[in-house]
CSV table of C-alpha atoms in Angstrom, one decimal:
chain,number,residue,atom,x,y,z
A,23,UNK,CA,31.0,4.4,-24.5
A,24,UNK,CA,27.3,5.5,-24.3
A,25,UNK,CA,25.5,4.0,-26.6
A,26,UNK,CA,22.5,6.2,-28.5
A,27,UNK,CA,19.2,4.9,-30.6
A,28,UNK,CA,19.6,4.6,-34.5
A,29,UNK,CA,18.0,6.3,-37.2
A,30,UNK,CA,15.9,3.5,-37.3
A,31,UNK,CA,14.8,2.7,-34.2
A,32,UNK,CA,14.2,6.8,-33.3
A,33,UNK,CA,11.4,6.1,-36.0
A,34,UNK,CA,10.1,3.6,-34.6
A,35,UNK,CA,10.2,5.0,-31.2
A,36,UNK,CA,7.7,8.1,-32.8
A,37,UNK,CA,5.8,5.4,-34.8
A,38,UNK,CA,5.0,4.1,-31.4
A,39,UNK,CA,4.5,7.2,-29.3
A,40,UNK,CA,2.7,8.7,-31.9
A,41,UNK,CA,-0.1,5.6,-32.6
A,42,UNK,CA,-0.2,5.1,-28.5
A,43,UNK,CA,-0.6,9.1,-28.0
A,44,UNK,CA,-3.4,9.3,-30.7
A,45,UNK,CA,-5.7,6.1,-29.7
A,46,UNK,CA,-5.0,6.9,-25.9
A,47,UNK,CA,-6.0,10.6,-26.3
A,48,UNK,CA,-9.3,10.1,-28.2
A,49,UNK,CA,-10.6,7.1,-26.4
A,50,UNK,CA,-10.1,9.3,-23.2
A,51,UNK,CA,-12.0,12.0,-24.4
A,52,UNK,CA,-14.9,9.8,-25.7
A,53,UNK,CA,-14.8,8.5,-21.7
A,54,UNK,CA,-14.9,12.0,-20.4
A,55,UNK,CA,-17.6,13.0,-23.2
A,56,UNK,CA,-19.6,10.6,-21.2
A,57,UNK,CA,-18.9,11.2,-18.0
A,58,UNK,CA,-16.1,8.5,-17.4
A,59,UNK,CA,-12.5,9.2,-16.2
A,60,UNK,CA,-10.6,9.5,-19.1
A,61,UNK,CA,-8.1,6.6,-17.2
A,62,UNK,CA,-10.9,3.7,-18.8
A,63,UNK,CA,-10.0,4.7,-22.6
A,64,UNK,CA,-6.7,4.8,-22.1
A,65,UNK,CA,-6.4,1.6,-21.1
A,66,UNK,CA,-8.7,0.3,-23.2
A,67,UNK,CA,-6.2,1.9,-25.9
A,68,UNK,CA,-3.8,-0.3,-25.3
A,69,UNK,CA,-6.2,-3.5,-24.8
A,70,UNK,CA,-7.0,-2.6,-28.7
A,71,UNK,CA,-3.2,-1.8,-30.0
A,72,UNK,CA,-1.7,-4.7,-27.8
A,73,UNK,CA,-2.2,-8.6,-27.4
A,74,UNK,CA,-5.9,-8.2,-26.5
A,75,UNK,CA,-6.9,-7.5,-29.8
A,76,UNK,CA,-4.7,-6.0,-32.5
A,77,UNK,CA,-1.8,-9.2,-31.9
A,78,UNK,CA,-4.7,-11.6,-32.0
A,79,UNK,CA,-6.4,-10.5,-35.0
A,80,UNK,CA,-3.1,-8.7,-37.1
A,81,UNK,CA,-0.1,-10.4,-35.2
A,82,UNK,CA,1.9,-9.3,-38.3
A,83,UNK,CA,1.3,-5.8,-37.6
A,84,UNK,CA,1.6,-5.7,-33.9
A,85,UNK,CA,5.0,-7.5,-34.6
A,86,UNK,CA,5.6,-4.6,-37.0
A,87,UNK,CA,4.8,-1.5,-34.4
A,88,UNK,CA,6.2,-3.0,-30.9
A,89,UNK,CA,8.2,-6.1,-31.7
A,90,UNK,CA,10.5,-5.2,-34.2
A,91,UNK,CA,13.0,-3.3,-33.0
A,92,UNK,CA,13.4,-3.8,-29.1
A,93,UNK,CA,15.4,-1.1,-28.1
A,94,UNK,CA,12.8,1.8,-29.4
A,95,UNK,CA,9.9,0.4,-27.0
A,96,UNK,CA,12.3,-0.1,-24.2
A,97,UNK,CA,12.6,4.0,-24.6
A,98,UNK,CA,8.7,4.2,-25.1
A,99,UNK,CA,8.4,2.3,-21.8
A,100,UNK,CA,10.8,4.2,-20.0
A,101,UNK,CA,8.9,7.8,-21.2
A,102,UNK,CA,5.7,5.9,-19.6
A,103,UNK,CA,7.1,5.0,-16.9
A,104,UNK,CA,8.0,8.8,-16.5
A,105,UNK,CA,4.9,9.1,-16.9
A,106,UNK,CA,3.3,7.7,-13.7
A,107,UNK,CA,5.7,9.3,-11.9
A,108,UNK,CA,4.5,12.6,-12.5
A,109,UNK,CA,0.9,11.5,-12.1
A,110,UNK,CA,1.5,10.4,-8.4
A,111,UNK,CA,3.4,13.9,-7.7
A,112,UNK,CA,0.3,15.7,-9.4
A,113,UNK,CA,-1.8,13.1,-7.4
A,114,UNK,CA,0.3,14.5,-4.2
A,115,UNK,CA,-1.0,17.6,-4.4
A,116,UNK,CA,-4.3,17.2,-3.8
A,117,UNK,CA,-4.1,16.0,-0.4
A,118,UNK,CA,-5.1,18.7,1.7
A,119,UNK,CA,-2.9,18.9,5.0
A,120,UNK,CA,-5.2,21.5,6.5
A,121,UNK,CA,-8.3,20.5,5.2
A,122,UNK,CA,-7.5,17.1,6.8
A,123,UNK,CA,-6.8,18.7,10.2
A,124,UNK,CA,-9.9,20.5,9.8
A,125,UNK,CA,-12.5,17.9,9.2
A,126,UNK,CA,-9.8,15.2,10.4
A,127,UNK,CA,-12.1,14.1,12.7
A,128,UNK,CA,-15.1,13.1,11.0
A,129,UNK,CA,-13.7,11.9,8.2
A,130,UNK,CA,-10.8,9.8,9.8
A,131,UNK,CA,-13.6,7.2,11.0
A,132,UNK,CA,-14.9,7.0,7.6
A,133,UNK,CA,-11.5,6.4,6.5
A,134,UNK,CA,-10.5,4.3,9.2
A,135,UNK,CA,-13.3,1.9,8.5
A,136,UNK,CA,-13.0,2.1,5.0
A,137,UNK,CA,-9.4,0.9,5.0
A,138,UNK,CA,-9.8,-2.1,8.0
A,139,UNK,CA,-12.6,-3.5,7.1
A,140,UNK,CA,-11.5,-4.0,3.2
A,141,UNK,CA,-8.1,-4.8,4.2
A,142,UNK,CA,-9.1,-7.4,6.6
A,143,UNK,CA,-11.8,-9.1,4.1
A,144,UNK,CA,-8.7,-8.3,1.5
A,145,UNK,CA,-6.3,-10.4,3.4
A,146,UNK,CA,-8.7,-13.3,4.6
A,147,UNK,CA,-10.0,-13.5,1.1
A,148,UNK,CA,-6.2,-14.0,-0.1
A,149,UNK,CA,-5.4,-16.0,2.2
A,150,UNK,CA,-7.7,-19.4,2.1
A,151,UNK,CA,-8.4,-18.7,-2.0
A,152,UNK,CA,-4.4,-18.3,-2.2
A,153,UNK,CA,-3.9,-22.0,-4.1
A,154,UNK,CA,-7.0,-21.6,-6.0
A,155,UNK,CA,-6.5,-17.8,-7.3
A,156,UNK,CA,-3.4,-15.9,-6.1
A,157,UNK,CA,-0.4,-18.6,-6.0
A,158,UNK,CA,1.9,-17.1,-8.3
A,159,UNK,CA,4.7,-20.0,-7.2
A,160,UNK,CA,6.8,-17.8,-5.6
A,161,UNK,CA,5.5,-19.1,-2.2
A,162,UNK,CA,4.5,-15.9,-0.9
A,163,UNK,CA,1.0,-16.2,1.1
A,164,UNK,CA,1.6,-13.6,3.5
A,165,UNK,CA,2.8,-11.0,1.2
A,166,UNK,CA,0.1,-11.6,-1.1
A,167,UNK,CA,-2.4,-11.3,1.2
A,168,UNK,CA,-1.2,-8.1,2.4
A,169,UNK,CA,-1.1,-7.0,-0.6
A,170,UNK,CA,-4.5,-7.9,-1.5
A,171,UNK,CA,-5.8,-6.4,1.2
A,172,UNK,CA,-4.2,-3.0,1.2
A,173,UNK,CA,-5.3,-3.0,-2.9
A,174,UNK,CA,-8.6,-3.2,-2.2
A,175,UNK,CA,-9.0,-0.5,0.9
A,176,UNK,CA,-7.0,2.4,-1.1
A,177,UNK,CA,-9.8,4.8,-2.4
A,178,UNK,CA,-8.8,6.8,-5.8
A,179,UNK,CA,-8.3,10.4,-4.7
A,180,UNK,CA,-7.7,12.0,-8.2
A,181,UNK,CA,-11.4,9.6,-9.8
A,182,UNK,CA,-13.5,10.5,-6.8
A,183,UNK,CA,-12.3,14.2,-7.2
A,184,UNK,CA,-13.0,14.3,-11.0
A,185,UNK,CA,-16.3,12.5,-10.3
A,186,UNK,CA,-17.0,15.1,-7.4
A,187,UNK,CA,-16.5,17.9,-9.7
A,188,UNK,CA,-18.6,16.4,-12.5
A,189,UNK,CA,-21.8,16.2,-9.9
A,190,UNK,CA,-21.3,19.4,-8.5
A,191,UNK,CA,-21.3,18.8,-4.8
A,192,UNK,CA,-17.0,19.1,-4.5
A,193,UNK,CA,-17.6,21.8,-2.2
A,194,UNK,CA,-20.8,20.4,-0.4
A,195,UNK,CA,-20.8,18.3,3.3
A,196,UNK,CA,-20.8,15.1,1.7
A,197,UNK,CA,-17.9,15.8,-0.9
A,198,UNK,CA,-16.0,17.6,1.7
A,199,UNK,CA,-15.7,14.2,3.6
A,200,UNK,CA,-15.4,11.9,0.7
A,201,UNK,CA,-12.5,14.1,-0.4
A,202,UNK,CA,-10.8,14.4,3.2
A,203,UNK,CA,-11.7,10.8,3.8
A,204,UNK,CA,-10.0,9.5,0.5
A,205,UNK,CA,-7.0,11.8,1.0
A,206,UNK,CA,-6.4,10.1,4.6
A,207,UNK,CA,-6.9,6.9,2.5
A,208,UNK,CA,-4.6,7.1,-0.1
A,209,UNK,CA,-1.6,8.1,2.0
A,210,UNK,CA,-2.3,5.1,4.6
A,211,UNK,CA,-2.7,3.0,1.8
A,212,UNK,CA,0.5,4.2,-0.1
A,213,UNK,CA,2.5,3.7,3.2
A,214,UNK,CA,1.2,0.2,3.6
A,215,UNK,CA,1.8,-1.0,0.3
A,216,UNK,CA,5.5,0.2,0.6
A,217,UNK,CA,5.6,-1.1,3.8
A,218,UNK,CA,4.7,-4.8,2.4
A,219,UNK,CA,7.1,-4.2,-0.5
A,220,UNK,CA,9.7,-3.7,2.0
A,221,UNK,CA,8.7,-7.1,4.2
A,222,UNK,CA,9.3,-8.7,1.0
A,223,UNK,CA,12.5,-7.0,0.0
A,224,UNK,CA,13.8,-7.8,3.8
A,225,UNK,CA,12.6,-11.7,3.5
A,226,UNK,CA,14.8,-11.9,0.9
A,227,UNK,CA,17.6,-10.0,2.8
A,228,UNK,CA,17.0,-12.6,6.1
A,229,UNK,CA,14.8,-11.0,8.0
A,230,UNK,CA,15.6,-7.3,8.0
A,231,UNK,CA,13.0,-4.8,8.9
A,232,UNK,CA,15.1,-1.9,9.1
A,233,UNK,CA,14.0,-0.4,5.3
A,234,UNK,CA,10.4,-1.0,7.0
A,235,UNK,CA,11.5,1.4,9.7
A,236,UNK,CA,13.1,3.9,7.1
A,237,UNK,CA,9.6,4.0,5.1
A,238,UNK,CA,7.9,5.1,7.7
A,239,UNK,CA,10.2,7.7,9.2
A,240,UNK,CA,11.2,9.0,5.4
A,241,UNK,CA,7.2,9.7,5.0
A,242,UNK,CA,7.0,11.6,8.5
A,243,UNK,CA,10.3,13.7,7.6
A,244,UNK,CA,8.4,14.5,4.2
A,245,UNK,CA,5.3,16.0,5.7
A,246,UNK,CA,6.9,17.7,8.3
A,247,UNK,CA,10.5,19.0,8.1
A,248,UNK,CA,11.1,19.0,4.5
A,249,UNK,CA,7.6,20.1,3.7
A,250,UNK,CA,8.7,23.4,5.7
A,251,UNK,CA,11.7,23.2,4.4
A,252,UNK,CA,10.4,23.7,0.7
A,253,UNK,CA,7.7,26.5,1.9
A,254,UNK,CA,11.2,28.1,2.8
A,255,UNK,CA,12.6,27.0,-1.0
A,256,UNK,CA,9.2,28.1,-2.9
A,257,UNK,CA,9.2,31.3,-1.3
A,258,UNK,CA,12.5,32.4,-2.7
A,259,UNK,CA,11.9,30.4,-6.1
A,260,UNK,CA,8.6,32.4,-6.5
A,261,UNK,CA,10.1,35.9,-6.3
A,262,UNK,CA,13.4,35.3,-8.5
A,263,UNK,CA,12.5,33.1,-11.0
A,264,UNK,CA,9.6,32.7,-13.5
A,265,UNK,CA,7.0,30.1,-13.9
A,266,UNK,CA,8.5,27.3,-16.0
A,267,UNK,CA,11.9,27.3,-13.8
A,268,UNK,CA,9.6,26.7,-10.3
A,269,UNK,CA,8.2,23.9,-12.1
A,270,UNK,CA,11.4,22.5,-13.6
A,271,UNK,CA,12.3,22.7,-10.1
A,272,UNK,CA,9.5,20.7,-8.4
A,273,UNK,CA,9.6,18.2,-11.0
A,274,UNK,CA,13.4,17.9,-10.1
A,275,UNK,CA,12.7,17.4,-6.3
A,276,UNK,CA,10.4,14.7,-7.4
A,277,UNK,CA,12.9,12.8,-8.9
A,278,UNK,CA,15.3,13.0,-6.2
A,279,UNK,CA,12.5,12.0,-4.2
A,280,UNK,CA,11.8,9.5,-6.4
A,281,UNK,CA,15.4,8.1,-6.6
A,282,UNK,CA,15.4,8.1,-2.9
A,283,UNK,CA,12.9,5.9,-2.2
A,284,UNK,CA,13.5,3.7,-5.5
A,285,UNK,CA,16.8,3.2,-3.7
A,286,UNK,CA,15.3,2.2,-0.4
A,287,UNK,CA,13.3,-0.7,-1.9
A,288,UNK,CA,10.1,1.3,-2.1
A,289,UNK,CA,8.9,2.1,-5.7
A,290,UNK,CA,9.9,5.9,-7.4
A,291,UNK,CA,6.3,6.7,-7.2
A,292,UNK,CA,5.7,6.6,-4.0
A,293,UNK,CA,8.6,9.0,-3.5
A,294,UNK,CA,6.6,11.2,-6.1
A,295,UNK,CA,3.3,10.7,-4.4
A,296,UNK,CA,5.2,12.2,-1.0
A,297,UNK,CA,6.6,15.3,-2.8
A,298,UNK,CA,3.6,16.2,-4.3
A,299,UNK,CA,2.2,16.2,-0.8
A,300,UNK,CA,4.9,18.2,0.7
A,301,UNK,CA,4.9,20.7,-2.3
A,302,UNK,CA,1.2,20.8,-2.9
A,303,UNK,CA,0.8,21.9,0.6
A,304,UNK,CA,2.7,25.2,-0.1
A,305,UNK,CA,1.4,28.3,-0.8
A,306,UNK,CA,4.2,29.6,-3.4
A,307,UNK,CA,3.4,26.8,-5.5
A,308,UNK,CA,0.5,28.2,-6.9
A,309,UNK,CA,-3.0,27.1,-8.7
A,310,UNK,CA,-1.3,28.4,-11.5
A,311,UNK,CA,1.9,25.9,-11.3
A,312,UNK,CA,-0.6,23.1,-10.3
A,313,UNK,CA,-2.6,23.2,-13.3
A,314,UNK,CA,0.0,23.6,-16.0
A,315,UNK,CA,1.7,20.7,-14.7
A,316,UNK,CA,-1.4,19.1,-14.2
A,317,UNK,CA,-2.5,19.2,-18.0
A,318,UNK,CA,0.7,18.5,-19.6
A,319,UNK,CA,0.9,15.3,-17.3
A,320,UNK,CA,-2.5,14.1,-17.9
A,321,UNK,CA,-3.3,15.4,-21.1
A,322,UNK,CA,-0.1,14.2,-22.5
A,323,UNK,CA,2.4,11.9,-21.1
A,324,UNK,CA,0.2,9.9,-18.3
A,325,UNK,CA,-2.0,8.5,-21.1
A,326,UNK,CA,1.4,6.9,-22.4
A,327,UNK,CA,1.5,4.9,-19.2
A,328,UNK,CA,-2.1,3.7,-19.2
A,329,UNK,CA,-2.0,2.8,-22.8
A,330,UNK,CA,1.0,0.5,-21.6
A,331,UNK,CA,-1.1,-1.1,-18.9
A,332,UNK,CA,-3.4,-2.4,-21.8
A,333,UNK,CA,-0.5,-3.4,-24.3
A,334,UNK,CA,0.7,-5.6,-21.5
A,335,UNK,CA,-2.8,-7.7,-21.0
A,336,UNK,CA,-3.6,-10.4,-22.9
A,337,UNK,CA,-7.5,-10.7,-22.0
A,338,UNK,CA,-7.7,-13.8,-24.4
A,339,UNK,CA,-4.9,-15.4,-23.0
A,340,UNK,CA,-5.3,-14.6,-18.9
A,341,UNK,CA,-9.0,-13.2,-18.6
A,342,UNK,CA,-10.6,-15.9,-15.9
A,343,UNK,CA,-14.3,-15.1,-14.7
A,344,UNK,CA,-13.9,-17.0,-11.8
A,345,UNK,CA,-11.0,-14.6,-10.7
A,346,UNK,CA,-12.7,-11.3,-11.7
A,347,UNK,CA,-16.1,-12.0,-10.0
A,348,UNK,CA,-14.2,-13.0,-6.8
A,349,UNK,CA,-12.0,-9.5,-6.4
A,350,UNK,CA,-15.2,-7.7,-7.7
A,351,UNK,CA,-17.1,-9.1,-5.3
A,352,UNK,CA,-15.2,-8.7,-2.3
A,353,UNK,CA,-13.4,-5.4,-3.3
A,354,UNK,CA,-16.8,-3.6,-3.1
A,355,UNK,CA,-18.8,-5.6,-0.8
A,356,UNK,CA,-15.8,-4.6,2.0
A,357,UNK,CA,-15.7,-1.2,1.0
A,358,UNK,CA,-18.7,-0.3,1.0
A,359,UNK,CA,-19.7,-2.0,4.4
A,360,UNK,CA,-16.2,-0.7,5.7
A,361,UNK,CA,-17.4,2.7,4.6
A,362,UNK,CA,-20.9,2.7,5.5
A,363,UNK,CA,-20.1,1.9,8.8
A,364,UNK,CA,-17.9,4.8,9.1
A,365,UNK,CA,-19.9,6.9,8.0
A,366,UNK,CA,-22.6,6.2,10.5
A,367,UNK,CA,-20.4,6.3,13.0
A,368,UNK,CA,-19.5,9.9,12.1
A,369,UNK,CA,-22.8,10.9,12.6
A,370,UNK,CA,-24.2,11.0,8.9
A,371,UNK,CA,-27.8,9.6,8.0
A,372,UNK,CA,-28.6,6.4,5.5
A,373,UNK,CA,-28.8,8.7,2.5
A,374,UNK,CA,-25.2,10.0,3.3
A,375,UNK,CA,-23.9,7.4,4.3
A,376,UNK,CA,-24.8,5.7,1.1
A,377,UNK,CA,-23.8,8.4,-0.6
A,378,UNK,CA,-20.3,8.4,0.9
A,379,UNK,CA,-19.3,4.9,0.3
A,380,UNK,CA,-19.9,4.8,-3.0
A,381,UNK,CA,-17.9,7.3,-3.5
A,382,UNK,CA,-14.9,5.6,-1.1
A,383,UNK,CA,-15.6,2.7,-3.5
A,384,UNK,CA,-14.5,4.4,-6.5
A,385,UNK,CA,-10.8,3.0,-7.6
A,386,UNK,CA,-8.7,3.9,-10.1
A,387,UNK,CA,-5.2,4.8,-11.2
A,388,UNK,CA,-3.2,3.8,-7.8
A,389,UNK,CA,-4.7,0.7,-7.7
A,390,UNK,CA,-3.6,-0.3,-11.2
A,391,UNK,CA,0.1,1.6,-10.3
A,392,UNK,CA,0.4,-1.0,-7.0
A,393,UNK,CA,-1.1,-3.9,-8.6
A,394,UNK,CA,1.9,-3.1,-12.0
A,395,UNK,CA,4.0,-3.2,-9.4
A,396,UNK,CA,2.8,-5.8,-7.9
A,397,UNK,CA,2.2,-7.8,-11.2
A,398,UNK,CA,6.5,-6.8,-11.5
A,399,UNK,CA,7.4,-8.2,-8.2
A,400,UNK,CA,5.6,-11.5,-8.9
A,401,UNK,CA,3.4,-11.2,-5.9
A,402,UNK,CA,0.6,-11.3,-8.0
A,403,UNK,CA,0.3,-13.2,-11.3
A,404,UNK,CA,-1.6,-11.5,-14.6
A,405,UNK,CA,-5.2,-13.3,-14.1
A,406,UNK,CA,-5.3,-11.6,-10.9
A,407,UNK,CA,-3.8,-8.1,-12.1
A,408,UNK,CA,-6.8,-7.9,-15.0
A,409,UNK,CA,-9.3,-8.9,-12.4
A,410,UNK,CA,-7.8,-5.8,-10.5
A,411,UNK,CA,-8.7,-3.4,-13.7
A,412,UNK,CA,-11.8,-5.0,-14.3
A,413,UNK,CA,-12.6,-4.2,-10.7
A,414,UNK,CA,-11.3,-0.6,-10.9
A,415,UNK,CA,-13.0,-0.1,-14.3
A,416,UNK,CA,-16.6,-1.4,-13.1
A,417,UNK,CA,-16.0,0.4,-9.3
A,418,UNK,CA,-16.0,3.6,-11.6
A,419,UNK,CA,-18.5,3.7,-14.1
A,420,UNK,CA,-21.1,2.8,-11.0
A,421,UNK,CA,-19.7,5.4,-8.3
A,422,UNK,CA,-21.2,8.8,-9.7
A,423,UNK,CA,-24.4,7.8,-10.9
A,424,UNK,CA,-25.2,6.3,-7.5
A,425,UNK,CA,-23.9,8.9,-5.3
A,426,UNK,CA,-26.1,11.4,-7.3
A,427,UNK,CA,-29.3,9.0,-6.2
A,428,UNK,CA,-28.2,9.3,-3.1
A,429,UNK,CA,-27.1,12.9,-3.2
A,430,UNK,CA,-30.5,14.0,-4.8
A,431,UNK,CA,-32.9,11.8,-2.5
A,432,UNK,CA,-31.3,13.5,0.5
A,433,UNK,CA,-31.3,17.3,-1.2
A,434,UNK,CA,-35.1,16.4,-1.8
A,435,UNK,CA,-35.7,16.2,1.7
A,436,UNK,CA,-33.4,18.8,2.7
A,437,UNK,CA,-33.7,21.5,-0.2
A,438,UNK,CA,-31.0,23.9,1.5
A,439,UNK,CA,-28.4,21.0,0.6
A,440,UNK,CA,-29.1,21.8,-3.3
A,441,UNK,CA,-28.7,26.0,-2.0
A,442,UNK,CA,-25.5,25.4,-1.2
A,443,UNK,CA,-23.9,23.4,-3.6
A,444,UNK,CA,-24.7,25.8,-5.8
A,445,UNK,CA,-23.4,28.9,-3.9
A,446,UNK,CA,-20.4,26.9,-3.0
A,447,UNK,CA,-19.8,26.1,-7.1
């Protein structure tokens, strides 16, 4: 017989949505109010209503909210959950199929760079400070490094967008390539780090790569055959039926996406991440479709999932400098050389150059989504998942304010640069 919530623990299911919702909500609008992705306060939401801060100083009352009855923050975590899945397929759409065959070139060297360097550093870095940081016990040294590597070459597509948009130069040279470039980067990365979730899964199976095989080949079907194949699907949706019913439907194909490649071995977002691509790329799924989804998922349910993130950390219990300083450190150090170097390569000057990898340095919400599920598989341990948020945290809060520097020095010596950001706004 299915089994349903109580009066009582429905209650406490609200009490909980409700005091997450709230706290998550306003701290992310006193971020945005100062030019921070509203992804910092929601974390820092939960760091105050979880172990962080509210169980160590009222453990009564944080016993009272999430402890007492189970089953009602099992539900809230499943809603969050939900949550992130719908971010990845809004994330989805922002990659720009055409825009990446149009300035594919230029900014697939940037991107390039920007994900081997990083990865390589990522992995070496992993690898001979595995005993003294990333052991987790589970004996996993390869996978770890892999994963450490691929963690810290993934730039954030939807933070470097916002922080794009907040300077003004979205539509400019340089945020044309920072956008294409991180686009190129967050799909590579999101294949790799299903790829090593996969090795992992087929080390415990005895060796079997096939899933690895499947991964690959279930992304390439996704942008090719069934991203035409929904074009086809949109087209009739968009005639017959209105507005709420084509996104019911798009959030339904991004379940069964989701399912699909939960059931593979690879996580349910990255399934979403691949729809949003393939749906995002079509022209009946309008501007319109994209922002309403959009603000219900970030605006109201995604905050859910970032709020969790913090009620999970114990920064008195885990927080270890040591750790922190070290993924800091190398996470932008490798970036922004691997970057740089790309960018030069490309054909862009020092200013733009600069300019560029800070912004292919800015992390954000996938890296905290892969090192969650990470943290879940046991490849990494919790000191070295809150040295990942401290590292995505800091990696933000510097990247606008020094690509503006950058932006403005080179604008100062080539006035026409100012011109058209302006007409292109």
């Amino acid at each position: 017989m299915v089994s349903k919530l109580s009066s009582d623990e429905v209650l406490h299911f609200l009490i909980i949505f409700t005091i997450v919702l709230i706290f998550a909500r306003i701290l992310g609008e006193l971020c945005r109010k100062y030019k921070q992705p509203g992804i910092i306060g929601e974390i820092l939401a939960g760091l105050i209503l979880g172990p962080t801060v509210l169980q160590h100083y009222a453990p009564g009352l944080f016993k009272a909210i999430f402890l007492s009855v189970p089953r009602a923050y099992g539900a809230f975590d499943g809603l969050a959950n939900i949550g992130i899945i719908l971010l990845m397929f809004v994330a989805g759409f922002e990659v720009d199929l055409k825009q990446i065959r149009r300035d594919g070139k230029q900014a697939f060297s940037i991107s390039i760079t920007g994900i081997i360097f990083p990865f390589i550093v990522g992995f070496i870095a992993a690898w001979f400070f595995y005993h003294r940081i990333f052991s987790t016990g589970a004996n996993n040294q390869l996978i770890t490094a892999l994963f450490f590597g691929t963690a810290l070459s993934i730039t954030a597509l939807s933070v470097i967008t916002k922080i794009l948009m907040d300077l003004e130069i979205l539509r400019t040279k340089i945020g044309n390539l920072v956008l294409t470039s991180a686009m190129i980067d967050d799909f590579l990365g999101w294949v790799l780090f299903s790829i090593i979730m996969q090795m992992m899964n087929a080390d415990k199976k005895e060796g079997s790569f096939m899933p690895v095989i499947m991964v690959l080949l279930f992304s390439i079907f996704m942008v090719t055959v069934v991203r035409w194949l929904l074009n086809k699907l949109l087209s009739v949706a968009h005639k017959n039926l209105k507005i709420g019913r084509v996104i019911t439907l798009a959030i339904c194909l991004c379940l069964i996406s989701a399912i699909i490649t939960e059931y593979l071995g690879v996580r349910a977002v990255f399934g979403a991440f691949l729809m949003g691509v393939a749906i995002g790329d079509s022209e009946y799924f309008t501007d319109r479709h994209k922002l309403i989804l959009h603000q219900f998922t970030v605006n109201i349910i995604a905050p859910l999932f970032f709020a969790s993130i913090g009620l999970r950390l114990d920064f008195v219990a885990n927080f270890n400098l040591e750790v922190v300083l070290v993924i800091l450190a190398i996470a932008c150090i490798a970036k922004l050389i691997g970057a740089g170097i790309g960018s030069r390569i490309s054909g862009l000057n020092r200013n733009e150059s600069i300019a560029v990898a800070f912004g292919m340095n800015a992390r954000g919400a996938q890296e905290i989504v892969l090192g969650l599920l990470a943290l879940q598989a046991k490849i990494i341990d919790n000191k070295v998942f809150e040295g990942l948020v401290v590292m995505t945290v800091a990696t933000v809060i510097v990247s606008g304010p020094v690509m503006k520097y950058y932006f403005m020095k080179e604008a100062s010596l080539h006035p026409e640069i100012l011109l058209a950001a302006a007409t292109a706004e």
